[in-house]
XYZ file of C-alpha atoms in Angstrom:
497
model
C 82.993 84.424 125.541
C 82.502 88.123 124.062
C 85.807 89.164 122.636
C 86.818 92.315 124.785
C 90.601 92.498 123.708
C 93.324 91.395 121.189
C 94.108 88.844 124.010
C 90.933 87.505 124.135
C 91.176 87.369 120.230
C 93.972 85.421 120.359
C 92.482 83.063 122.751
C 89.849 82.776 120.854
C 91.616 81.889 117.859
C 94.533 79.268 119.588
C 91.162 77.496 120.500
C 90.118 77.335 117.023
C 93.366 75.467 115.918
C 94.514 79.362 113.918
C 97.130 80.104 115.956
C 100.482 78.998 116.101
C 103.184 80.109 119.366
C 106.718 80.401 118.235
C 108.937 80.639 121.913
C 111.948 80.421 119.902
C 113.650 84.101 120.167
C 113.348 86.001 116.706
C 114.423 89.303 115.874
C 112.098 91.904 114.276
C 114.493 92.405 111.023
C 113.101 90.740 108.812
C 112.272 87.307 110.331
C 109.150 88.073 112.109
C 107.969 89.237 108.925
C 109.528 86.875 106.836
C 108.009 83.794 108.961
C 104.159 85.553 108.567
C 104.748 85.506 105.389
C 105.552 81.854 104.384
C 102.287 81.569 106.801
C 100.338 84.106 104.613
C 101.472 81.972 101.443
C 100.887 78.443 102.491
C 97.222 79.489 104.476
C 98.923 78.171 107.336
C 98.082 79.041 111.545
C 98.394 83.121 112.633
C 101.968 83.062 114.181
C 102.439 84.704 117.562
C 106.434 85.085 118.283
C 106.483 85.094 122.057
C 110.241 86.459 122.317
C 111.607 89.002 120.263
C 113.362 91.294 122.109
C 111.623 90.281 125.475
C 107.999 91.348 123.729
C 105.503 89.676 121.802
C 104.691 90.185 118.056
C 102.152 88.874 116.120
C 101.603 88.482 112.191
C 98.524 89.406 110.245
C 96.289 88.371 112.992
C 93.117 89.348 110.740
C 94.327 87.555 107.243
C 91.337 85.204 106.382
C 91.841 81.941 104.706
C 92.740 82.013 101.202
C 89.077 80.718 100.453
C 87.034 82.472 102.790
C 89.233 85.513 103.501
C 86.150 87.096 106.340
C 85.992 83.873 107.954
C 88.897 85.193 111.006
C 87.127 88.221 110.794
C 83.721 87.109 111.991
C 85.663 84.820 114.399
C 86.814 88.217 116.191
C 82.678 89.084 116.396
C 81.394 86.169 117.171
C 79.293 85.556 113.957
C 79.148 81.715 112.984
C 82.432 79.889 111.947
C 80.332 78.136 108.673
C 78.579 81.558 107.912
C 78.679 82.011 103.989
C 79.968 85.027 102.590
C 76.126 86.026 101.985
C 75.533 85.213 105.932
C 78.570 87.173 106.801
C 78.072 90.298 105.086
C 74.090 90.644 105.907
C 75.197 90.274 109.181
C 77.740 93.127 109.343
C 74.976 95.344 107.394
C 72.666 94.376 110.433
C 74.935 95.215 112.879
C 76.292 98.666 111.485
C 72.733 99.468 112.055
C 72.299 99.411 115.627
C 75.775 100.990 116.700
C 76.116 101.336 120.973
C 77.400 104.627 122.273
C 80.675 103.782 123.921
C 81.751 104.249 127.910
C 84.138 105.738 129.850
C 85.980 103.517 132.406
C 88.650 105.000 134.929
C 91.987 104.610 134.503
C 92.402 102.227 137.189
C 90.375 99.586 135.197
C 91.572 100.570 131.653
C 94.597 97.619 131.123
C 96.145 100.138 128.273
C 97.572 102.046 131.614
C 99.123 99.269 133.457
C 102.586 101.058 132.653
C 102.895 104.483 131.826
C 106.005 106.665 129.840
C 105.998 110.164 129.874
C 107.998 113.046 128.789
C 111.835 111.649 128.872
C 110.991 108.581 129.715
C 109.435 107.820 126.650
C 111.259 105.691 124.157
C 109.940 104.246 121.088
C 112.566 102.022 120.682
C 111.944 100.088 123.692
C 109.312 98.460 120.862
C 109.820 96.101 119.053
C 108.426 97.337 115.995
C 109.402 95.412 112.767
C 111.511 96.129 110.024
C 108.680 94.285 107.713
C 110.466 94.093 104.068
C 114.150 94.390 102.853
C 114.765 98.448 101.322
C 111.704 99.921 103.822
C 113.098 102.866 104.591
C 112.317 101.838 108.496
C 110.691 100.536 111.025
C 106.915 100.360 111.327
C 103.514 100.463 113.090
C 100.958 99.580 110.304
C 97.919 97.678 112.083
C 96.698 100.100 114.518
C 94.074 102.414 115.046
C 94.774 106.143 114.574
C 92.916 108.562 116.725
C 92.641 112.397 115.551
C 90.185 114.957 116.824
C 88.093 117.579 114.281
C 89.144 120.819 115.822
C 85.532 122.304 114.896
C 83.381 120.129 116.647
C 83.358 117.056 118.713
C 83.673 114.464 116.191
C 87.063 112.075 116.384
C 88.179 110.387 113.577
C 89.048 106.740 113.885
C 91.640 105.732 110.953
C 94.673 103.636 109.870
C 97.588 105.257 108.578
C 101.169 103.251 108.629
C 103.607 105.614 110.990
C 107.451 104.881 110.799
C 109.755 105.500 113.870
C 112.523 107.625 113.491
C 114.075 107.517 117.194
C 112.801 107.286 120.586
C 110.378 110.191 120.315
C 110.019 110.731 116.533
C 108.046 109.294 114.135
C 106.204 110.074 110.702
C 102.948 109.360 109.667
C 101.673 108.636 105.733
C 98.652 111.195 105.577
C 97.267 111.498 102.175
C 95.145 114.132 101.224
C 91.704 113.043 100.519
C 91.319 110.758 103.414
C 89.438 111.897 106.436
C 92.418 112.178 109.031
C 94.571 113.973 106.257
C 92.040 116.148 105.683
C 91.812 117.618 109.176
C 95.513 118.062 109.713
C 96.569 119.625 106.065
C 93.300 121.794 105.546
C 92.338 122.474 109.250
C 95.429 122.445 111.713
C 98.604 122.880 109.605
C 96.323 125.631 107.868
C 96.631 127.267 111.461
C 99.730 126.882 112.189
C 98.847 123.965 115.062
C 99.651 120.978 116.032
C 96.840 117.894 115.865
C 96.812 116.282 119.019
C 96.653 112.012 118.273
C 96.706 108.590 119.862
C 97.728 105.874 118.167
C 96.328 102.499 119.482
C 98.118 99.320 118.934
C 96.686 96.205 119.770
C 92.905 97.168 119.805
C 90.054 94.803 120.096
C 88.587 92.952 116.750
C 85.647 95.302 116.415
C 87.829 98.587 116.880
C 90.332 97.244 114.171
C 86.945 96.975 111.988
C 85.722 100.515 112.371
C 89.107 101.961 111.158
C 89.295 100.451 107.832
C 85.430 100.625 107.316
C 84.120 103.956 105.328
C 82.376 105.511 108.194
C 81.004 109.034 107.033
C 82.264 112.557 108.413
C 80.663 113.275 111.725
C 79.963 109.735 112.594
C 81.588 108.032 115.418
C 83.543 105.054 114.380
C 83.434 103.834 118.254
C 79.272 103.550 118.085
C 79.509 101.567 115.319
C 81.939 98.928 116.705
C 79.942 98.834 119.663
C 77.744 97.739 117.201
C 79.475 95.426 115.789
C 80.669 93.945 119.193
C 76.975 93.721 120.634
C 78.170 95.867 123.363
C 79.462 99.135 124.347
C 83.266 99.925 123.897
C 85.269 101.061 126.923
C 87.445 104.134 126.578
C 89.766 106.075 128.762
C 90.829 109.174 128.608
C 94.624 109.812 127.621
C 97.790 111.057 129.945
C 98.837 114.387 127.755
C 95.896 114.932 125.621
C 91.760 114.798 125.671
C 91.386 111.818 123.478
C 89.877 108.965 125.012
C 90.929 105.659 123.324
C 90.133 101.799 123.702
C 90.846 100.816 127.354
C 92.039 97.465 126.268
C 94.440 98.339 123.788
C 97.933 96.523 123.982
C 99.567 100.138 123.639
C 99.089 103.477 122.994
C 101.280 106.197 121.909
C 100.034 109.459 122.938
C 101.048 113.009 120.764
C 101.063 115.509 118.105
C 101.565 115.561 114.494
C 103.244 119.031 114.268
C 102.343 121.662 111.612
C 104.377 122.293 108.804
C 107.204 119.779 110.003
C 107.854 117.074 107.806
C 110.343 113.811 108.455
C 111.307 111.494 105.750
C 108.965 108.157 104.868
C 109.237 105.134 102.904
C 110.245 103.316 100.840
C 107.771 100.848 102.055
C 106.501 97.399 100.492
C 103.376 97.883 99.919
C 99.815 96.386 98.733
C 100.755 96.173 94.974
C 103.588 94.264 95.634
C 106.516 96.507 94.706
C 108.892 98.809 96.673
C 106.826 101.854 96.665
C 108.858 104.759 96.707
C 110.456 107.248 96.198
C 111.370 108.194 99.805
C 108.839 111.451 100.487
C 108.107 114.088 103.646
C 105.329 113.091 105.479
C 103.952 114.701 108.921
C 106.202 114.592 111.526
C 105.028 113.035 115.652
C 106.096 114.096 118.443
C 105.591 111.283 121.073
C 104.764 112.921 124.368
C 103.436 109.635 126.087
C 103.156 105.467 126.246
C 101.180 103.298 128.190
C 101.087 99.949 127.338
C 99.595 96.575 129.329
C 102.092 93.789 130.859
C 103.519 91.634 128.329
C 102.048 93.770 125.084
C 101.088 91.568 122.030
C 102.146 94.124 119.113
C 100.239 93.110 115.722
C 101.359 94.183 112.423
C 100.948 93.106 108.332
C 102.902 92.317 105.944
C 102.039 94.179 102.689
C 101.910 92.928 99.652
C 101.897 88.924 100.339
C 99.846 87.309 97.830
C 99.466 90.525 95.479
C 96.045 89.984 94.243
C 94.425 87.809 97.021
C 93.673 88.950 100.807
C 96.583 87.047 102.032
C 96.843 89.811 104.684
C 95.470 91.186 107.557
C 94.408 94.573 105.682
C 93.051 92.917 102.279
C 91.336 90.727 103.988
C 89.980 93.474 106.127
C 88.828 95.159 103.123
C 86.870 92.282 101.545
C 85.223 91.440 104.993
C 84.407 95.342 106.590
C 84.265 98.116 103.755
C 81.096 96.582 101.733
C 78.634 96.511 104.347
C 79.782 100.094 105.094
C 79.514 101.202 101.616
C 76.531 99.412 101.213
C 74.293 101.374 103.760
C 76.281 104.764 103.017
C 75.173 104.344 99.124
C 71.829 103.500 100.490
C 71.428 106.309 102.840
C 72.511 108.416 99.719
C 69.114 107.327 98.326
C 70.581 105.646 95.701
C 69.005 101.675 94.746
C 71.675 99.832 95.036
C 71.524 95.827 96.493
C 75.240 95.778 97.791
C 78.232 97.143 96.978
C 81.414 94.802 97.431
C 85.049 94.860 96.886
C 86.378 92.498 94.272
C 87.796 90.076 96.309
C 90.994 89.452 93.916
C 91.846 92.951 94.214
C 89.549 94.632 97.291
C 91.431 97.737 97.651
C 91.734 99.019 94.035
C 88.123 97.819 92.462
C 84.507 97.527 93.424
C 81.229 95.801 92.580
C 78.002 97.325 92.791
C 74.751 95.507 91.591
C 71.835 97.123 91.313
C 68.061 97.754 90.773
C 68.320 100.670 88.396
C 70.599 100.424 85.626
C 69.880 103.451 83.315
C 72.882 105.155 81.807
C 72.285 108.452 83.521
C 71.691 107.103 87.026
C 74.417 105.122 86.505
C 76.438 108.183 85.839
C 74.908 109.643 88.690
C 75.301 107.000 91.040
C 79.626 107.166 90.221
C 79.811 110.828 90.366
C 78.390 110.531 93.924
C 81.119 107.794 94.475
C 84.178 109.065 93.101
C 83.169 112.860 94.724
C 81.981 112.229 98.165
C 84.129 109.475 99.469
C 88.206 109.319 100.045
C 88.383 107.035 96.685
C 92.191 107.841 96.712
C 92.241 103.951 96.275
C 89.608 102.567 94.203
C 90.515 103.385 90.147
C 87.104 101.959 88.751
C 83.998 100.049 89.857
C 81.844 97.562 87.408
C 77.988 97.934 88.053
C 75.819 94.581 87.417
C 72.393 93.980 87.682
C 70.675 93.484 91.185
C 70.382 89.897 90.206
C 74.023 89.304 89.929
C 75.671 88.277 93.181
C 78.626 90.921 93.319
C 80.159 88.333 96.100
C 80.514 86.006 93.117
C 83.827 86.506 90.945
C 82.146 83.987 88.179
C 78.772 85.807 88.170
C 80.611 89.124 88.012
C 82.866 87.585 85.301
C 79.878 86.267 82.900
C 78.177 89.828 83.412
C 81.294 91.572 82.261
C 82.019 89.196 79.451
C 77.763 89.285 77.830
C 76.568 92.864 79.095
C 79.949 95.106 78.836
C 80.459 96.266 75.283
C 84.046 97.966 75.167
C 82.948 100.369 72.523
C 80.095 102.034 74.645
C 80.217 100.387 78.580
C 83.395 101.521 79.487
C 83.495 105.021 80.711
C 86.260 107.263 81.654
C 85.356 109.590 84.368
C 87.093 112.772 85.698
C 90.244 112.841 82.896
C 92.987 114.073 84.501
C 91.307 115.857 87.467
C 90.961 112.917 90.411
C 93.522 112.872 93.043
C 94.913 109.434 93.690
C 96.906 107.409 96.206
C 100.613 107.509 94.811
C 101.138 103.806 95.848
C 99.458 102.730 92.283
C 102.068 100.864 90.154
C 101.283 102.706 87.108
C 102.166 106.462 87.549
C 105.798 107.271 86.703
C 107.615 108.926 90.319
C 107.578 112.187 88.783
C 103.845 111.866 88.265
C 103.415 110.477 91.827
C 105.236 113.597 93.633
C 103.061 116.646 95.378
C 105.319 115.784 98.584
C 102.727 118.841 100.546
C 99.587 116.688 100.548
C 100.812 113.182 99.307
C 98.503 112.745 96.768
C 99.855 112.562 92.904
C 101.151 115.435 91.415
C 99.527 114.704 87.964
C 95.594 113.562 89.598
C 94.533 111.079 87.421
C 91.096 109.955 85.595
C 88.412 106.962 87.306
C 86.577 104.895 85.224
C 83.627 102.673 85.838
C 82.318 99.830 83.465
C 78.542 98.600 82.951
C 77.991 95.097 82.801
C 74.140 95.482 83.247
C 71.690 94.076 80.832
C 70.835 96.242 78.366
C 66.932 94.365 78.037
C 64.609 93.770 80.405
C 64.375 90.070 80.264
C 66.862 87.137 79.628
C 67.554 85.517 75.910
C 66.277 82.594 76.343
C 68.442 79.402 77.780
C 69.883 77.262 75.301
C 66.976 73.563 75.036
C 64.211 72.992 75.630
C 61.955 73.475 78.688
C 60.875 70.455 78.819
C 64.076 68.790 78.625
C 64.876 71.028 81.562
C 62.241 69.972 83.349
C 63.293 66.219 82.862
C 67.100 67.150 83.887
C 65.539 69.334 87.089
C 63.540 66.538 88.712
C 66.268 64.082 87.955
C 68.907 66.022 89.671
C 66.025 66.963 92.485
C 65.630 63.194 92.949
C 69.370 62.648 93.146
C 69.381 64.750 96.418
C 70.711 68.158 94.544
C 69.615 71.316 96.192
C 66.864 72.693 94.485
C 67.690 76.277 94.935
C 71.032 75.502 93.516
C 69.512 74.413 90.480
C 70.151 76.451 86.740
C 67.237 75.068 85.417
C 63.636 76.589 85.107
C 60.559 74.773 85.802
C 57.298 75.133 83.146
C 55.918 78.247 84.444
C 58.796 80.037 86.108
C 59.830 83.387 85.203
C 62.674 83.627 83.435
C 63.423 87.059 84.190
């Protein structure tokens, strides 16, 4: 069954034993949220509450397993339940490479317009959108798909960016500066003095929901590439007040503008470090100007900052399964040698891993000047380079490159002092330091820093006893029905490079 829709998603994972209905009615203060995340804790079923408010909610319907955190995540794309990691993310890579223009269906087959709210008729808080942690400042959408046109040409930006409702037509929407989205309305629209014309799709198929967190490049469309993904084309219809087209089988979609030089208030919000991020800033202001929405929608959302650390939510866990691949063949189409690039699974949205071929000091340099310049790295405060034989999907590998290859006194390196502009969600910036309230990006900047763990030789020291004896411990193991290629030991003759 190709997975068209959230719907067929969920389907798709009730049959796999992940899902767990709750019929009992619960209320979206607090207890939606506070139910997904005991589930997020314990690894337990994704809960869909079938009743709150008359609607349907469901909690971090992309969180992983605590052990294989992509494994829901290739459930929604039909790759292989017992894929490895390895399996998983080749796969992506292979996919991201044959994207499939999208197609336009009318609006009579598009389920997203089954029921449709415009001008006064639109209300917000006919949704029920959850109040996700005690002291937010609100109520939010935060696993969605953001839809933004580039005023200069025909590219649309696909993006997620966590939008609080303020009333039945008002909402703001955390755009920092540096990201591709923010970038168009702050240097391009607000600049002119107009309004950026969005749709905000809630409820999106598996492979849409990919797209938005992945690092797709300027001028790319992020709906090819989840056609990719999907194996087949996605279906998009236009919108009822603007000339967006969004994903036909979205759950909902809120249709308007983010107005220019208008700010409402946003935050505090409980976010991905695990604290009460605040202080309470001005972000862009929406203006709603139209809903549609299927029968009976199913409205996702994550709850930020369960398991602080781990991908024990819907987004983390998005980040360890969809950004590598992506990074992976944008660093490659850079021309640079890398083997794969890979978010550190512990913590996927604040470091990377990159192993590759080349390891010289200036390419190295090279190779994170290129990173930390080109791409929205608001997030990421340092990547560790290994060698190309290090498995970056490995946290012991990774670890036993940093501890032997990483000298502190000339492999750590500081770059950018003082001049980077960073997310102010971090934990370590003092508020004062985290304030430019125009762009939301810190007042102070900050430095990166990036660490090599790469050999400094070009061979191994050699392994501790003999060869021989490793020999007689190889064939014994071999003969004991271990897996050969599993094996640390070196036969007589094997390189040991």
């Amino acid at each position: 069954m190709t997975i068209d829709s959230l719907r067929d998603y969920v389907r798709r994972l009730e049959a796999a034993g992940m899902l767990v209905r709750i019929d009992e009615p619960i209320s979206w203060n607090l207890e939606a949220s506070g139910f997904t995340m005991l589930a997020n804790e314990r690894d337990a079923s994704v809960p869909l509450f079938e009743s709150v408010d008359g609607m349907q909610l469901i909690g971090d319907p992309y969180r992983g397993s605590q052990r294989r955190p992509w494994d829901r995540i290739a459930l929604g794309i039909d790759i292989p339940a017992d894929a490895s990691h390895r399996e998983f993310y080749d796969e992506l890579i292979d996919r991201l490479q044959t994207p499939e223009a999208p197609v336009e269906v009318p609006r009579s087959d598009a389920p997203c317009k089954a029921i449709t709210y415009t001008g006064d008729s639109v209300d917000l808080l006919d949704f029920p959108w959850p109040y996700i942690h005690a002291g937010d400042g609100g109520r939010y959408s935060n696993l969605h798909t953001l839809i933004a046109p580039d005023p200069d040409s025909n590219w649309v930006d696909w993006s997620y960016h966590r939008t609080m409702v303020h009333d039945s037509q008002t909402a703001s929407v955390l755009l920092l500066a540096g990201e591709q989205t923010p970038n168009l309305y702050y240097y391009k629209y607000e600049r002119r003095d107009e309004p950026m014309p969005v749709a905000i799709a809630v409820g999106v198929e598996p492979a849409v929901q990919y797209t938005s967190v992945m690092w797709i490049p300027t001028g790319r469309s992020e709906a090819e590439f989840a056609g990719g993904l999907k194996g087949s084309p996605i279906e998009l219809v236009p919108c009822e007040t603007n000339d967006l087209l969004v994903p036909a089988t979205a759950e909902l979609v809120i249709e308007g503008e983010i107005l220019p030089n208008t700010r409402r208030d946003e935050g505090p919000f409980g976010d991905y470090f695990g604290y009460m991020h605040g202080p309470r800033r001005s972000m862009p202001a929406l203006r709603v100007t139209a809903i549609t929405h299927q029968e009976e929608p199913i409205i996702p959302f994550c709850v930020e900052g369960t398991g602080v650390g781990y991908t024990e939510n819907s987004t983390s866990s998005l980040e360890v399964g969809c950004v590598g691949p992506d990074a992976t063949l944008g660093l490659q189409a850079g021309g640079f040698d890398i083997d794969r690039c890979v978010p550190w699974k512990p913590t996927p949205r604040t470091v990377y891993i990159i192993s590759t071929q080349t390891t010289s000091p200036g390419y190295l340099h090279e190779l994170a000047n290129f990173i930390f310049t080109t791409w929205g790295m608001l997030h990421v405060d340092f990547f560790v380079f290994v060698d190309a034989d290090v498995d970056p999907l490995d946290q012991r590998e990774v670890l036993e490159a940093l501890a032997l290859h990483a000298d502190p006194n000339e492999d750590f390196h500081q770059f950018g002092a003082e001049t980077m502009p960073k997310v102010p969600l971090n934990i370590y910036q003092t508020p004062s330091e985290k304030g430019n309230v125009q762009t939301g990006t810190s007042k102070a900047k900050t430095s990166k820093a990036y660490i090599d763990a790469t050999r400094k030789t070009d061979t191994r020291p050699d392994p501790v006893g003999d060869v021989d004896e490793q020999y007689w411990a190889r064939t014994v193991l071999k003969n004991a029905g271990a897996d050969p290629e599993r094996l640390p030991f070196i036969e007589p003759g094997e390189p040991r490079s």
